[in-house]
XYZ file of C-alpha atoms in Angstrom:
535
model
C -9.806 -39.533 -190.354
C -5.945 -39.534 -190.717
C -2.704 -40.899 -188.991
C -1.714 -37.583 -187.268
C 1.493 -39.817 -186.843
C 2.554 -39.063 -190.601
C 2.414 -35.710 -190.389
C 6.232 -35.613 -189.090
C 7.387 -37.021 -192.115
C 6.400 -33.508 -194.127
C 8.291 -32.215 -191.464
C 10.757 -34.446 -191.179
C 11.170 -33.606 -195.047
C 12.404 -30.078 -194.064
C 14.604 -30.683 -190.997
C 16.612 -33.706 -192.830
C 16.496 -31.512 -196.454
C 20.351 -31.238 -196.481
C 22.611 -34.925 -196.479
C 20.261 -36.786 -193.626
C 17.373 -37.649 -196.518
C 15.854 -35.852 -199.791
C 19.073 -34.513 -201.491
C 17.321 -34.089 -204.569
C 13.850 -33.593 -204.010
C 13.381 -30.275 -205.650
C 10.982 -29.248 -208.511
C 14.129 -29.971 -211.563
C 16.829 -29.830 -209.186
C 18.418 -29.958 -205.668
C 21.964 -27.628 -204.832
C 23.295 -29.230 -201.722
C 26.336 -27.161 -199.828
C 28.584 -29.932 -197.426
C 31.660 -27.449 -196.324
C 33.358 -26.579 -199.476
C 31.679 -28.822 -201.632
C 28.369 -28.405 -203.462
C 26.457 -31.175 -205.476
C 23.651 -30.894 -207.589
C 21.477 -33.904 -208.096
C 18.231 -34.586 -210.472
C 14.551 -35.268 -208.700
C 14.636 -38.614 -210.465
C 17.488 -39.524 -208.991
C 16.281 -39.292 -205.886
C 12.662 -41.090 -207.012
C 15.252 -44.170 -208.181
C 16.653 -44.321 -204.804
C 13.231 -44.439 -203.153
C 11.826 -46.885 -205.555
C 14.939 -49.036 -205.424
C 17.618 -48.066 -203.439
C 19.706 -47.568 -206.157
C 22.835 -44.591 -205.775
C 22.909 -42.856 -208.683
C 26.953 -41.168 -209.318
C 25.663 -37.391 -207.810
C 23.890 -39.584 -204.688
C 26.677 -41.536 -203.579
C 29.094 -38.563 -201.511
C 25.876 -38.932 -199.599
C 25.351 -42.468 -199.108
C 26.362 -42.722 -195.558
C 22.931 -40.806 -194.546
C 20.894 -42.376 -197.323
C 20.316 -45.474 -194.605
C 17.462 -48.110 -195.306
C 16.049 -46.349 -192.524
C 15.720 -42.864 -194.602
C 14.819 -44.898 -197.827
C 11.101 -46.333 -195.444
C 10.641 -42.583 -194.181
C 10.661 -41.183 -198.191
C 8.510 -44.066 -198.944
C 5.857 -43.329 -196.967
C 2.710 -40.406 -197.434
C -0.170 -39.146 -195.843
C -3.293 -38.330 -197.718
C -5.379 -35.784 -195.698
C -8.910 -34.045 -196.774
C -7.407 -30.692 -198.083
C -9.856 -28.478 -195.828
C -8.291 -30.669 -192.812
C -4.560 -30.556 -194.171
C -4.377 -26.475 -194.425
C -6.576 -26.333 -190.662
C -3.637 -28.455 -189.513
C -0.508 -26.296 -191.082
C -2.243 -22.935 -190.559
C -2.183 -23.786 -186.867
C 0.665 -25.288 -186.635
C 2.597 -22.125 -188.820
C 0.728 -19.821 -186.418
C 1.902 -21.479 -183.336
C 5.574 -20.641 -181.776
C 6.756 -24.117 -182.381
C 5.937 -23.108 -186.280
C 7.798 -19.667 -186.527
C 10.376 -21.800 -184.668
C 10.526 -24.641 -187.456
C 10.203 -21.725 -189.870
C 13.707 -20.196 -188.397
C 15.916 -22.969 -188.131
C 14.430 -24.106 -191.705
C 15.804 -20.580 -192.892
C 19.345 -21.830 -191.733
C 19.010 -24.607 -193.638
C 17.582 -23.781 -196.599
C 19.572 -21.101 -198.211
C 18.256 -17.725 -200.472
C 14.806 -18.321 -198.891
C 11.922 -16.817 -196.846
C 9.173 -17.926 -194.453
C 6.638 -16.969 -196.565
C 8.465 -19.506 -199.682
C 8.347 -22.136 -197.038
C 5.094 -21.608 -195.870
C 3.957 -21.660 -198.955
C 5.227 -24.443 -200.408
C 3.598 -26.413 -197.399
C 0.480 -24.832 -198.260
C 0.569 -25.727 -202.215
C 1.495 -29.510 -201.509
C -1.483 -29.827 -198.622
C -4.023 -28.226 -201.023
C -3.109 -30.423 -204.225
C -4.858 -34.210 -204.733
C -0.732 -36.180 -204.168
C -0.414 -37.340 -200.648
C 1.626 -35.246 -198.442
C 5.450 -36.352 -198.213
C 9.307 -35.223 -198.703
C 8.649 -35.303 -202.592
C 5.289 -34.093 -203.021
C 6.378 -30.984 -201.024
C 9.961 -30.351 -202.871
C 7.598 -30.449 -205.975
C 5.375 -28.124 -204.594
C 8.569 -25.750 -203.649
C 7.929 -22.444 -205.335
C 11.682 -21.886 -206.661
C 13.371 -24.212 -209.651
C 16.790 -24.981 -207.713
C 16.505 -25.326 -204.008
C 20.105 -24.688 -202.291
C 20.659 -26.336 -199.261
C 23.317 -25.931 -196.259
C 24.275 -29.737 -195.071
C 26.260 -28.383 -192.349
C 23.441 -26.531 -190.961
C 21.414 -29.301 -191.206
C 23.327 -32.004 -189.447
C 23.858 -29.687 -186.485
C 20.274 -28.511 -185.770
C 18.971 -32.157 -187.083
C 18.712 -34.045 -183.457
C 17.382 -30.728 -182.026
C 13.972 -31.381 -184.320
C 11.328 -32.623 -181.732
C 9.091 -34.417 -184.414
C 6.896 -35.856 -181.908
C 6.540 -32.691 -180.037
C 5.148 -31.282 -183.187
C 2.393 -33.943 -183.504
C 0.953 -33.220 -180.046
C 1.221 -28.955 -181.420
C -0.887 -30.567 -184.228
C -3.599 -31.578 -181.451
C -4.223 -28.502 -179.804
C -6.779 -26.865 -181.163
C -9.083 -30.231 -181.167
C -8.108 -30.770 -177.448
C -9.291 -27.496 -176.995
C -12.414 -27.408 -178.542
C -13.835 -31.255 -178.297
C -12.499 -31.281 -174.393
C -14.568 -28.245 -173.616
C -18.022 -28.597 -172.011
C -21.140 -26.171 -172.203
C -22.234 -24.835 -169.540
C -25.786 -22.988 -169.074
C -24.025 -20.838 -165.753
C -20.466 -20.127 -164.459
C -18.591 -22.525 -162.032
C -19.393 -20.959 -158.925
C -18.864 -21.772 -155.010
C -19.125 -20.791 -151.960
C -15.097 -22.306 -151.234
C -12.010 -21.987 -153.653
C -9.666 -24.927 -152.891
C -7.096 -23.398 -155.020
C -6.354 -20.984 -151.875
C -4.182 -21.520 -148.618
C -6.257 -23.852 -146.173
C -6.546 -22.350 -142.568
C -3.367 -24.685 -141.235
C -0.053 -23.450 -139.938
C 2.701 -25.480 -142.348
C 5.603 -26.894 -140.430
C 8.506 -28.098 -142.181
C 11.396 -30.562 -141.842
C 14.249 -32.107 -143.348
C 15.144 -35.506 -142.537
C 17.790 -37.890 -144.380
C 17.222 -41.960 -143.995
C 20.012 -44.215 -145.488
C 19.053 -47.544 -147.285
C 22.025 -49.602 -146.497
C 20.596 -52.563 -148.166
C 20.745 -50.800 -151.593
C 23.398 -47.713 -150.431
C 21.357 -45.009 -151.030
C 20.979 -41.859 -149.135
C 17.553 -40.306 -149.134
C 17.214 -36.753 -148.027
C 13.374 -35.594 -147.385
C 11.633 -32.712 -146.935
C 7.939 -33.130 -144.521
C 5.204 -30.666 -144.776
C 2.528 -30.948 -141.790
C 0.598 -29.295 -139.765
C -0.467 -29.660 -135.858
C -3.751 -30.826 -137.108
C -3.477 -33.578 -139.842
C -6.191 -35.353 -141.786
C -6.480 -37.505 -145.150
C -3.531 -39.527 -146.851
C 0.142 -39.104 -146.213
C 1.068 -37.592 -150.581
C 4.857 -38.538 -151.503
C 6.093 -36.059 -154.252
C 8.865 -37.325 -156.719
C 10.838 -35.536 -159.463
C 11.495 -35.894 -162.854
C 14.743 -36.654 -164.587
C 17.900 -33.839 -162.804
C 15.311 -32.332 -160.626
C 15.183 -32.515 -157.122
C 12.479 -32.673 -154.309
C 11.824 -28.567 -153.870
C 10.443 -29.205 -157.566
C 6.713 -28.095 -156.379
C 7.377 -26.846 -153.257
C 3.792 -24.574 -153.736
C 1.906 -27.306 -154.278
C 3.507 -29.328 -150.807
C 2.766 -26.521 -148.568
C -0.814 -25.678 -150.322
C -1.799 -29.483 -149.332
C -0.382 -29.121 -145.926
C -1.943 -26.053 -145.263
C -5.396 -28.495 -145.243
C -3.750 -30.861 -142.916
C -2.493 -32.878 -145.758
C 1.272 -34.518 -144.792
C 3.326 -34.111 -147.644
C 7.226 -35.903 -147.948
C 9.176 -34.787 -150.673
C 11.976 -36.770 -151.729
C 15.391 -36.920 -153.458
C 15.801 -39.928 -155.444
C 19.908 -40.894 -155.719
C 20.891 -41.639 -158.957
C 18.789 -39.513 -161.053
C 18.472 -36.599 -159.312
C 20.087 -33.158 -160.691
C 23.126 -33.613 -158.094
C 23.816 -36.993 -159.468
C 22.976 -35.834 -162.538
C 25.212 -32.763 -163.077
C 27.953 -34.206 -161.224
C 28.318 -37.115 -163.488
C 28.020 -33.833 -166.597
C 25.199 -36.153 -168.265
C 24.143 -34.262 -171.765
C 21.265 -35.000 -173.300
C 21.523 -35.208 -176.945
C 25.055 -36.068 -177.311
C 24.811 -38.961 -174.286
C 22.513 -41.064 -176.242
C 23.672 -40.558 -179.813
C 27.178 -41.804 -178.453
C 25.842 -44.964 -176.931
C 25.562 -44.024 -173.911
C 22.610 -44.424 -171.517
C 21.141 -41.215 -169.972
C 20.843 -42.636 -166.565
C 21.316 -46.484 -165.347
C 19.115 -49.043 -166.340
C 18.594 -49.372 -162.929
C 16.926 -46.288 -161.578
C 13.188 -47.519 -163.256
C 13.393 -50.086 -160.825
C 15.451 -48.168 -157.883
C 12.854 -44.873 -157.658
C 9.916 -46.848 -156.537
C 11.623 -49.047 -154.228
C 12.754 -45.475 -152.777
C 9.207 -44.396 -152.338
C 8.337 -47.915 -150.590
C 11.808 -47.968 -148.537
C 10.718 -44.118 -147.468
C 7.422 -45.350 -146.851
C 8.466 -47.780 -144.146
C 11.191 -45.298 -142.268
C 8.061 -42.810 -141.399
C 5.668 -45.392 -140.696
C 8.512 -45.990 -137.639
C 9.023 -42.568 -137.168
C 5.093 -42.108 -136.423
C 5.229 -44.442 -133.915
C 8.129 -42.665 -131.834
C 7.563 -39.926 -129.499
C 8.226 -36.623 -131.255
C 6.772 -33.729 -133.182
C 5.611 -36.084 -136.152
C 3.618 -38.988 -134.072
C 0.989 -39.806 -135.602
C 0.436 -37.152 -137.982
C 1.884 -39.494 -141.208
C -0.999 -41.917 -142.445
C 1.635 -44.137 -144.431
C -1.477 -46.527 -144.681
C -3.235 -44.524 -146.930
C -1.072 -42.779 -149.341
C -1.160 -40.683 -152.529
C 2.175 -40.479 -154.944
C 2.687 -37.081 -156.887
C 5.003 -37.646 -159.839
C 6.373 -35.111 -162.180
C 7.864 -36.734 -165.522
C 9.722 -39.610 -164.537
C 8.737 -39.652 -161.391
C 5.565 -39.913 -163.169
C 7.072 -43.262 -164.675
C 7.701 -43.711 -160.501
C 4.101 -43.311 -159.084
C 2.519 -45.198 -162.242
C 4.852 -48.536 -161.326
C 3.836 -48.206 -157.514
C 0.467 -47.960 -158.661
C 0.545 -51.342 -160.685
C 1.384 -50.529 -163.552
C 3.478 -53.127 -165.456
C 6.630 -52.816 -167.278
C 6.662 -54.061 -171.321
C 10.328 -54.344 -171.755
C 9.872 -56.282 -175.201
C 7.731 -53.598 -176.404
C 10.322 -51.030 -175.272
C 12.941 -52.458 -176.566
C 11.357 -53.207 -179.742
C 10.239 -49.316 -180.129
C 14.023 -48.479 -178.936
C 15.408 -50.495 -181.924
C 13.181 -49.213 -184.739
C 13.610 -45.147 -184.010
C 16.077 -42.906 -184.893
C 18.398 -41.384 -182.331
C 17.744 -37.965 -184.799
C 13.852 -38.087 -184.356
C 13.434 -38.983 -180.335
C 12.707 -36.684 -178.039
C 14.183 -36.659 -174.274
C 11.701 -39.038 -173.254
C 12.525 -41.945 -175.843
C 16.067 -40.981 -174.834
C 15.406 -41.886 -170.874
C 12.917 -44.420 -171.525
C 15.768 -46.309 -173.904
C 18.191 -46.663 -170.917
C 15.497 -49.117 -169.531
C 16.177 -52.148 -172.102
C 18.882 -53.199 -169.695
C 16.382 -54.413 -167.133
C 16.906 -58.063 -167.154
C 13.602 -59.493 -168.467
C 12.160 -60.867 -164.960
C 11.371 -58.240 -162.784
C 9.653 -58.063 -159.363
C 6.517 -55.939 -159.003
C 7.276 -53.114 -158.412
C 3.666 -52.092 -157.039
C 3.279 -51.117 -153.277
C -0.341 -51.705 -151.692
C -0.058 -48.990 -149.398
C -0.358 -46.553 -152.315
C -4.283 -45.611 -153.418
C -3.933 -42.666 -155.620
C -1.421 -41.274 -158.157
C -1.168 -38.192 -159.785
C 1.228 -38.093 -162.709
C 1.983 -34.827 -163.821
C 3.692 -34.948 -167.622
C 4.756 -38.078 -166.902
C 7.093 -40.020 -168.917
C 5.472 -43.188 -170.171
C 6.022 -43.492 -173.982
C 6.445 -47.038 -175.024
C 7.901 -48.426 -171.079
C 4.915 -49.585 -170.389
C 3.514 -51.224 -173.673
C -0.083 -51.261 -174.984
C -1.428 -53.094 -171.575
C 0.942 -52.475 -168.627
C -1.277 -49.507 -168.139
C -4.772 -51.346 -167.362
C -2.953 -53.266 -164.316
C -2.710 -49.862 -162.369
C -4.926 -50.533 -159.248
C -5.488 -47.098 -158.292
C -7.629 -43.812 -159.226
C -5.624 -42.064 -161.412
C -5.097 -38.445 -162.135
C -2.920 -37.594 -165.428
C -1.900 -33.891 -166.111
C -0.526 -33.286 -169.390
C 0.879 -29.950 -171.519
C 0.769 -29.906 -175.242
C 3.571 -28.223 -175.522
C 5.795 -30.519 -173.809
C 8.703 -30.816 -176.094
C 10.341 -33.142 -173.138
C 7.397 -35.715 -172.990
C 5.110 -35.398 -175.699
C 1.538 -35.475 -174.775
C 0.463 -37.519 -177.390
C 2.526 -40.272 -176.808
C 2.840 -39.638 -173.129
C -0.368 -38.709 -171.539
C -3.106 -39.257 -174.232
C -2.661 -42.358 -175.691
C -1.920 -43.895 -171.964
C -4.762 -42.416 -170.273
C -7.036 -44.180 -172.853
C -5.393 -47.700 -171.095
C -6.234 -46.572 -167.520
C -8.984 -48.235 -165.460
C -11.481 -46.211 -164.386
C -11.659 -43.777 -162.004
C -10.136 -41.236 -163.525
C -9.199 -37.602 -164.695
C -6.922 -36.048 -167.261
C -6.234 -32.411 -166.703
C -5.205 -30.506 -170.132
C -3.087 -27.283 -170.277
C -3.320 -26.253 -173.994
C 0.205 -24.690 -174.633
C 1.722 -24.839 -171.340
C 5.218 -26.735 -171.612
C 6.827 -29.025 -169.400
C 8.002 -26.859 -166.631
C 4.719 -25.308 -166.248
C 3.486 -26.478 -163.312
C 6.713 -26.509 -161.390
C 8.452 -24.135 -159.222
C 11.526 -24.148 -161.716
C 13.582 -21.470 -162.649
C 14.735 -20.350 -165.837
C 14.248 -22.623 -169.403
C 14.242 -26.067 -169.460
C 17.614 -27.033 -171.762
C 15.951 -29.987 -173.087
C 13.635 -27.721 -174.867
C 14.526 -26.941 -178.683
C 11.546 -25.369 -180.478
C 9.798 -23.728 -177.975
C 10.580 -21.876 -174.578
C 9.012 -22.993 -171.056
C 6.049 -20.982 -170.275
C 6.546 -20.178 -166.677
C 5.804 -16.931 -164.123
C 2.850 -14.684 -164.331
C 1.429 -16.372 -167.380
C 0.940 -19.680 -166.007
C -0.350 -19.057 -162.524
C -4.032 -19.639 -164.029
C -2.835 -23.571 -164.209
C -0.996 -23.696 -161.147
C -3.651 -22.429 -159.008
C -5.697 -25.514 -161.104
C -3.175 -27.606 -160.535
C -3.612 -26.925 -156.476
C -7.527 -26.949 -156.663
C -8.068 -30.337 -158.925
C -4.801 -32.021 -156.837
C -6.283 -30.700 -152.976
C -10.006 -32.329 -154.491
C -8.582 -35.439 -155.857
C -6.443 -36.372 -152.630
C -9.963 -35.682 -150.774
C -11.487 -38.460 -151.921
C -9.686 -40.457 -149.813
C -11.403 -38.774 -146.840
C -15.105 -38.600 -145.598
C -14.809 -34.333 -147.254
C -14.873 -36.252 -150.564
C -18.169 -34.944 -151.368
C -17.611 -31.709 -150.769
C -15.028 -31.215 -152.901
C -16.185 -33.890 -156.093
C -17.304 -30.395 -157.512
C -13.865 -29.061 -158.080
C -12.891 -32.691 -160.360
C -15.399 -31.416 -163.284
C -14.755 -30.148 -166.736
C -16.440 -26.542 -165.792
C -14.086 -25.882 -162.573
C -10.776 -26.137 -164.423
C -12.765 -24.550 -167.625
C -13.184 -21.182 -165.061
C -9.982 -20.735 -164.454
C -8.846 -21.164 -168.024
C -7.980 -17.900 -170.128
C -7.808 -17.473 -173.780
C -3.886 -17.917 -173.721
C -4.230 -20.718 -171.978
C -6.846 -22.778 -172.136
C -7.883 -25.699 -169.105
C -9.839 -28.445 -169.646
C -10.498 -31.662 -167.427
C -12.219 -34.154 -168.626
C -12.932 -38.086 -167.002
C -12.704 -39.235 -170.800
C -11.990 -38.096 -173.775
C -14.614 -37.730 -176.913
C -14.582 -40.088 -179.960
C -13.545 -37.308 -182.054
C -9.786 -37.400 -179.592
C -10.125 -41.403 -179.349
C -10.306 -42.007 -182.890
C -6.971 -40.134 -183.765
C -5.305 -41.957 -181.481
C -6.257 -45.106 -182.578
């Protein structure tokens, strides 16, 4: 067994090689390039200043990114079983995200190849040191490595580190998730195609004058509803047509489906204000208000109340919305959203904690939005909502917002849907590790190398993506279509057809749909082989 979660720090190694960390770590000598001027500085100088701290003359031009912070990073190693180490990198290398790394690295390092940086990984992962920023300079096949600061600083915060430890995963989830099977998954119904109903649509727009917020929402239906009323929210500058397929697949069964804007964090708020990313938080300044954690689900449970009027009034829509019984569909943060109505429990001194100790240079887009939370003052009202008895969270943000327990409080069956290569929310960190705190029932549907936009009806590349393009169109239509099965089977439960359709929540329905570019698993828990890296 190994931390996987030191792994980033060979990596890290690379992406911070020129003025952010090792200047110096080469065999006999490292050539660093800042503008105009170039420095050359002895391995042992660099050793001192790990040992001690100590600047030597050639280290201190760079002193202002030699932080304490750096100095704990170089201290630390990872010791992995050789056959394991080169399983891990050979993957990894073979992977996009690895001829990715391998590019930018290019930038950065100059008068190199990808087969000198390859290799070097490979010599310092078959040796008996531990892995780390030294050990692989050492290992560097070249006597002076010459590296370009500039380059470095300006692709630095586009490193996903995390990202790369959930790449790391993939080929375990793959094969320890998978299930033998003596036959094929076959029956005599395929949920994953249009039910028999005629969809309706409508827009409607309710105003919370209470907490001045507009809601616009879009109703699915048909003339002959059954089941749950399912509330779909968006992620983080999305909006509510974000899986339109999967709304009017639902309410082609009779399923009522109300997808909603929420104010505030929506891509019109979002855009308008010109929030970016990266350069937002590294200024100072929150991604989106503290706020909005709280605000989204109190949307869901304001909306919640306006149509259990509206099915009361005379009209197309009496009673056809069961707002009784209802199911919450959450992509990314509005993952965050359906996991809070659920119960789940906010762990603001664990998030704020976890906030404090990273680098802005090593978080991904999820520690970024999950960091505008600390705000929150420290007593907050439940945020759960009884009325809700499922939740499907679809790469949902959780990271650290919800601690190591806020998780076991959810009251509700849950369904978690994660990508592993989700450079936005990291699976590991976002789906895996929380899914092990979830009560029982439930499911967590895998899409080995499908990306964060997969499963949505989004157009075009996600910006917040840096090593790896969204996988979208033809190629992932295999995990959509598993995406409408396993959602139209789990929102069945709720309803005397749940039976019927228990046969399309197993690990050999989503494994016949998967394909060798993509592979599907779903799985009620994972193995002790996935449990044990996580721990």
């Amino acid at each position: 067994m190994f931390d996987l979660s030191k792994l980033r720090l060979l990596l890290l190694s690379l992406a911070w090689a020129g003025g952010l960390a090792p200047a110096g770590l080469a065999a006999e000598r490292l050539k660093v390039r800042l503008g105009p001027l170039e420095q050359s500085v002895a391995i042992a100088e660099v050793e001192r200043f790990v040992e001690t701290g100590e600047l030597s003359p050639s280290l201190r031009p760079y002193a202002a990114f030699l932080t304490p912070e750096v100095r704990r990073s170089l201290n630390q190693s990872l010791q992995l079983d050789p056959n394991l180490a080169n399983q891990i990198i050979e993957d990894l290398l073979k992977s996009a995200t690895g001829k990715r790394l391998l590019q930018v690295l290019e930038v950065i390092v100059q008068d190199t190849t990808p087969q000198q940086l390859q290799l070097g990984l490979t010599l310092v992962a078959q040796g008996t040191e531990a892995l780390s920023p030294i050990s692989f300079l050492k290992a560097y096949p070249q006597r002076t490595i010459t590296i370009d600061a500039t380059s470095a600083l300006a692709v630095a915060s586009q490193i996903n580190l995390k990202y790369l430890e959930s790449q790391a995963l993939s080929p375990l989830l793959e094969q320890d998730l998978a299930v033998a099977s003596s036959r094929p998954f076959a029956s005599r119904v395929n949920p994953a195609t249009a039910g028999p109903e005629a969809v309706r649509t409508q827009t409607l727009t309710f105003h919370d004058q209470q907490r001045r917020r507009t809601i616009p929402v879009d109703l699915y239906w048909s003339d002959r509803p059954q089941g749950p009323l399912v509330v779909m929210s968006h992620g983080f500058a999305s909006n509510r047509k974000f899986m339109v397929y999967l709304a009017r697949h639902l309410a082609s069964y009779g399923i009522t489906v109300a997808a909603l804007d929420h104010p505030g964090s929506d891509a019109a708020a979002v855009f308008t204000q010109g929030a970016d990313l990266g350069p937002s938080f590294l200024q100072g300044r929150p991604l989106l208000p503290a706020g909005e954690f709280v605000e989204r689900p109190k949307d869901i449970s304001f909306l919640l109340d306006k149509l259990a009027q509206l099915t009361q009034e005379s009209g197309p829509l009496q009673k056809k919305l069961n707002t009784e019984r209802v199911s919450v569909i959450g992509h990314s943060l509005g993952g965050h959203t359906a996991l809070a109505l659920a119960g789940g429990k906010l762990d603001l001194d664990s998030l704020r904690a976890a906030c404090k100790a990273q680098s802005p240079l090593v978080q991904t887009p999820a520690d970024w939005l999950q960091c505008a939370a600390i705000a929150l003052p420290n007593q907050l009202l439940t945020l759960q909502d009884q009325r809700v008895a499922q939740v499907i969270a679809i790469n949902p943000l959780v990271g650290n917002l919800f601690g190591e327990k806020g998780l076991a409080q959810v009251k509700t069956p849950t369904l978690i849907v994660s990508s592993t290569a989700d450079t936005v929310t990291p699976a590991l960190n976002n789906q895996l590790r929380p899914f092990t705190q979830l009560p029982d029932p439930k499911y967590l549907l895998t899409a080995v190398g499908a990306t964060h936009l997969s499963v949505s009806d989004a157009a075009g590349v996600n910006s917040e993506s840096t090593l790896v393009k969204e996988r979208l169109g033809e190629e992932v239509v295999p995990l959509q279509q598993l995406v409408r099965g396993v959602s139209l089977a789990f929102i069945q439960q709720l309803t005397p057809q749940a039976e019927s359709y228990r046969p399309f929540l197993t690990p050999s329905y989503a494994q016949s749909l998967s394909t060798p570019e993509l592979p599907l698993r779903l799985n009620a828990e994972l193995p002790v082989s996935i449990t044990r890296l996580l721990e």
